[in-house]
């Protein structure tokens, strides 16, 4: 290789190193600041409560024992969630959250099926809330999801 070609390859390597460095620097500058560990651990509490709730047995004395998750899917199909499932979920949340303020919403596709609000002061707009991620109860059609907010 001639000297000019070697210099061109060297220049190309330098330009590539600068471009990669620039891309990495820009991604770190643009990247949103992550929430602190305390907020993440609080969100884990809300997610754990939802997971435990929907994995709980609906009725221990029944011959065919179903999980609350299954009863929610069933009540949506029968259109009796407010009568049958909502009081059970409300009792379990009151016991497990030790009378803290909370807000639970269960949606089928985008339609609200169950809303349980322990206080009018606790909703999606509350400041300093502990919020779960959208918890998917039924990933198939209809998509059934829920979200729990625990208020201070």
Short mmCIF file of C-alpha atoms in Angstrom, two decimals:
data_model
loop_
_atom_site.label_atom_id
_atom_site.label_comp_id
_atom_site.label_asym_id
_atom_site.label_seq_id
_atom_site.Cartn_x
_atom_site.Cartn_y
_atom_site.Cartn_z
CA UNK A 1 0.00 0.00 0.00
CA UNK A 2 1.13 3.47 -0.75
CA UNK A 3 1.68 6.07 1.90
CA UNK A 4 -1.37 8.12 0.85
CA UNK A 5 -3.63 5.08 1.14
CA UNK A 6 -2.34 4.31 4.63
CA UNK A 7 -3.00 7.91 5.67
CA UNK A 8 -6.55 7.72 4.27
CA UNK A 9 -7.24 4.51 6.24
CA UNK A 10 -5.88 6.16 9.40
CA UNK A 11 -8.06 9.22 8.83
CA UNK A 12 -11.09 6.96 8.29
CA UNK A 13 -10.39 5.13 11.57
CA UNK A 14 -10.15 8.46 13.43
CA UNK A 15 -13.43 9.69 11.89
CA UNK A 16 -15.17 6.42 12.85
CA UNK A 17 -13.91 6.66 16.44
CA UNK A 18 -15.14 10.27 16.67
CA UNK A 19 -18.55 9.37 15.19
CA UNK A 20 -19.05 6.46 17.60
CA UNK A 21 -17.98 8.64 20.55
CA UNK A 22 -20.41 11.36 19.46
CA UNK A 23 -23.30 8.86 19.16
CA UNK A 24 -22.58 7.44 22.62
CA UNK A 25 -22.35 10.92 24.15
CA UNK A 26 -25.63 12.00 22.58
CA UNK A 27 -27.47 8.88 23.82
CA UNK A 28 -26.33 9.56 27.39
CA UNK A 29 -27.36 13.20 27.18
CA UNK A 30 -30.78 12.46 25.68
CA UNK A 31 -31.53 9.44 27.87
CA UNK A 32 -34.18 10.36 30.49
CA UNK A 33 -33.12 10.23 34.08
CA UNK A 34 -34.30 7.02 35.67
CA UNK A 35 -36.45 7.13 38.77
CA UNK A 36 -34.63 6.56 41.99
CA UNK A 37 -34.43 3.17 43.68
CA UNK A 38 -36.93 4.12 46.39
CA UNK A 39 -39.63 4.90 43.81
CA UNK A 40 -38.90 1.67 41.97
CA UNK A 41 -39.19 -0.36 45.17
CA UNK A 42 -42.53 1.29 45.93
CA UNK A 43 -43.76 0.34 42.47
CA UNK A 44 -42.67 -3.23 43.15
CA UNK A 45 -44.97 -3.22 46.21
CA UNK A 46 -47.96 -2.21 44.07
CA UNK A 47 -47.08 -4.82 41.45
CA UNK A 48 -46.69 -7.50 44.12
CA UNK A 49 -50.08 -6.69 45.63
CA UNK A 50 -51.72 -7.03 42.21
CA UNK A 51 -49.90 -10.27 41.48
CA UNK A 52 -50.93 -11.74 44.85
CA UNK A 53 -54.50 -10.52 44.43
CA UNK A 54 -55.07 -12.12 41.05
CA UNK A 55 -53.28 -15.32 42.05
CA UNK A 56 -55.43 -15.72 45.16
CA UNK A 57 -58.15 -18.34 45.42
CA UNK A 58 -61.61 -16.89 44.97
CA UNK A 59 -63.42 -19.27 47.31
CA UNK A 60 -61.55 -21.87 49.33
CA UNK A 61 -64.75 -23.74 50.17
CA UNK A 62 -65.98 -24.15 46.60
CA UNK A 63 -65.66 -27.53 44.91
CA UNK A 64 -64.10 -26.01 41.80
CA UNK A 65 -61.60 -23.57 43.21
CA UNK A 66 -60.83 -20.72 40.80
CA UNK A 67 -58.33 -17.92 41.04
CA UNK A 68 -59.59 -14.33 41.14
CA UNK A 69 -57.99 -13.86 37.71
CA UNK A 70 -60.30 -16.56 36.30
CA UNK A 71 -63.35 -15.10 38.06
CA UNK A 72 -62.66 -11.66 36.55
CA UNK A 73 -62.54 -13.15 33.05
CA UNK A 74 -65.72 -15.11 33.80
CA UNK A 75 -67.60 -12.11 35.22
CA UNK A 76 -66.78 -10.01 32.16
CA UNK A 77 -68.33 -12.69 29.97
CA UNK A 78 -71.39 -12.89 32.27
CA UNK A 79 -71.53 -9.13 32.83
CA UNK A 80 -71.81 -9.42 36.64
CA UNK A 81 -68.47 -8.07 37.88
CA UNK A 82 -69.96 -5.34 40.08
CA UNK A 83 -72.09 -7.85 41.98
CA UNK A 84 -69.88 -10.89 42.26
CA UNK A 85 -66.19 -10.02 41.98
CA UNK A 86 -65.86 -6.38 43.04
CA UNK A 87 -66.81 -6.91 46.75
CA UNK A 88 -64.34 -9.80 47.06
CA UNK A 89 -61.49 -7.80 45.53
CA UNK A 90 -62.33 -4.81 47.74
CA UNK A 91 -62.22 -6.94 50.91
CA UNK A 92 -58.88 -8.47 49.93
CA UNK A 93 -57.34 -5.08 49.11
CA UNK A 94 -58.55 -3.58 52.40
CA UNK A 95 -56.98 -6.44 54.33
CA UNK A 96 -53.72 -6.59 52.40
CA UNK A 97 -53.14 -2.83 52.24
CA UNK A 98 -53.98 -2.35 55.91
CA UNK A 99 -56.55 0.42 55.27
CA UNK A 100 -54.25 2.52 53.08
CA UNK A 101 -55.87 4.63 50.41
CA UNK A 102 -55.87 2.96 47.01
CA UNK A 103 -57.40 3.11 43.56
CA UNK A 104 -57.86 0.02 41.38
CA UNK A 105 -59.15 -0.05 37.85
CA UNK A 106 -59.77 -3.13 35.72
CA UNK A 107 -60.34 -2.65 32.00
CA UNK A 108 -61.45 -4.96 29.24
CA UNK A 109 -59.88 -3.65 26.06
CA UNK A 110 -60.41 0.06 26.79
CA UNK A 111 -63.73 -0.25 28.64
CA UNK A 112 -63.69 0.18 32.39
CA UNK A 113 -65.14 -2.91 34.10
CA UNK A 114 -64.34 -2.43 37.79
CA UNK A 115 -63.25 0.69 39.65
CA UNK A 116 -62.55 0.51 43.36
CA UNK A 117 -61.56 3.72 45.08
CA UNK A 118 -61.01 3.66 48.83
CA UNK A 119 -60.93 7.46 49.00
CA UNK A 120 -61.97 10.28 46.69
CA UNK A 121 -58.54 11.79 47.32
CA UNK A 122 -56.78 8.82 45.71
CA UNK A 123 -56.78 8.68 41.91
CA UNK A 124 -54.44 8.71 38.93
CA UNK A 125 -53.63 12.39 39.45
CA UNK A 126 -52.53 12.04 43.07
CA UNK A 127 -49.02 13.35 43.79
CA UNK A 128 -46.47 10.98 45.41
CA UNK A 129 -48.52 7.93 44.54
CA UNK A 130 -47.21 4.39 44.30
CA UNK A 131 -48.34 3.03 40.99
CA UNK A 132 -48.21 -0.43 39.47
CA UNK A 133 -47.57 -1.12 35.85
CA UNK A 134 -50.49 -2.23 33.73
CA UNK A 135 -51.04 -5.76 35.00
CA UNK A 136 -52.38 -8.02 32.26
CA UNK A 137 -55.01 -10.43 33.55
CA UNK A 138 -55.93 -11.90 30.18
CA UNK A 139 -53.49 -11.36 27.29
CA UNK A 140 -55.89 -12.77 24.68
CA UNK A 141 -59.10 -11.28 23.37
CA UNK A 142 -60.51 -9.41 25.15
CA UNK A 143 -57.38 -7.86 26.63
CA UNK A 144 -58.05 -7.46 30.34
CA UNK A 145 -55.66 -5.31 32.35
CA UNK A 146 -55.60 -3.61 35.71
CA UNK A 147 -53.70 -0.87 37.48
CA UNK A 148 -53.33 -0.26 41.21
CA UNK A 149 -52.43 3.08 42.74
CA UNK A 150 -51.55 3.29 46.43
CA UNK A 151 -51.73 6.81 47.85
CA UNK A 152 -49.79 8.32 50.75
#
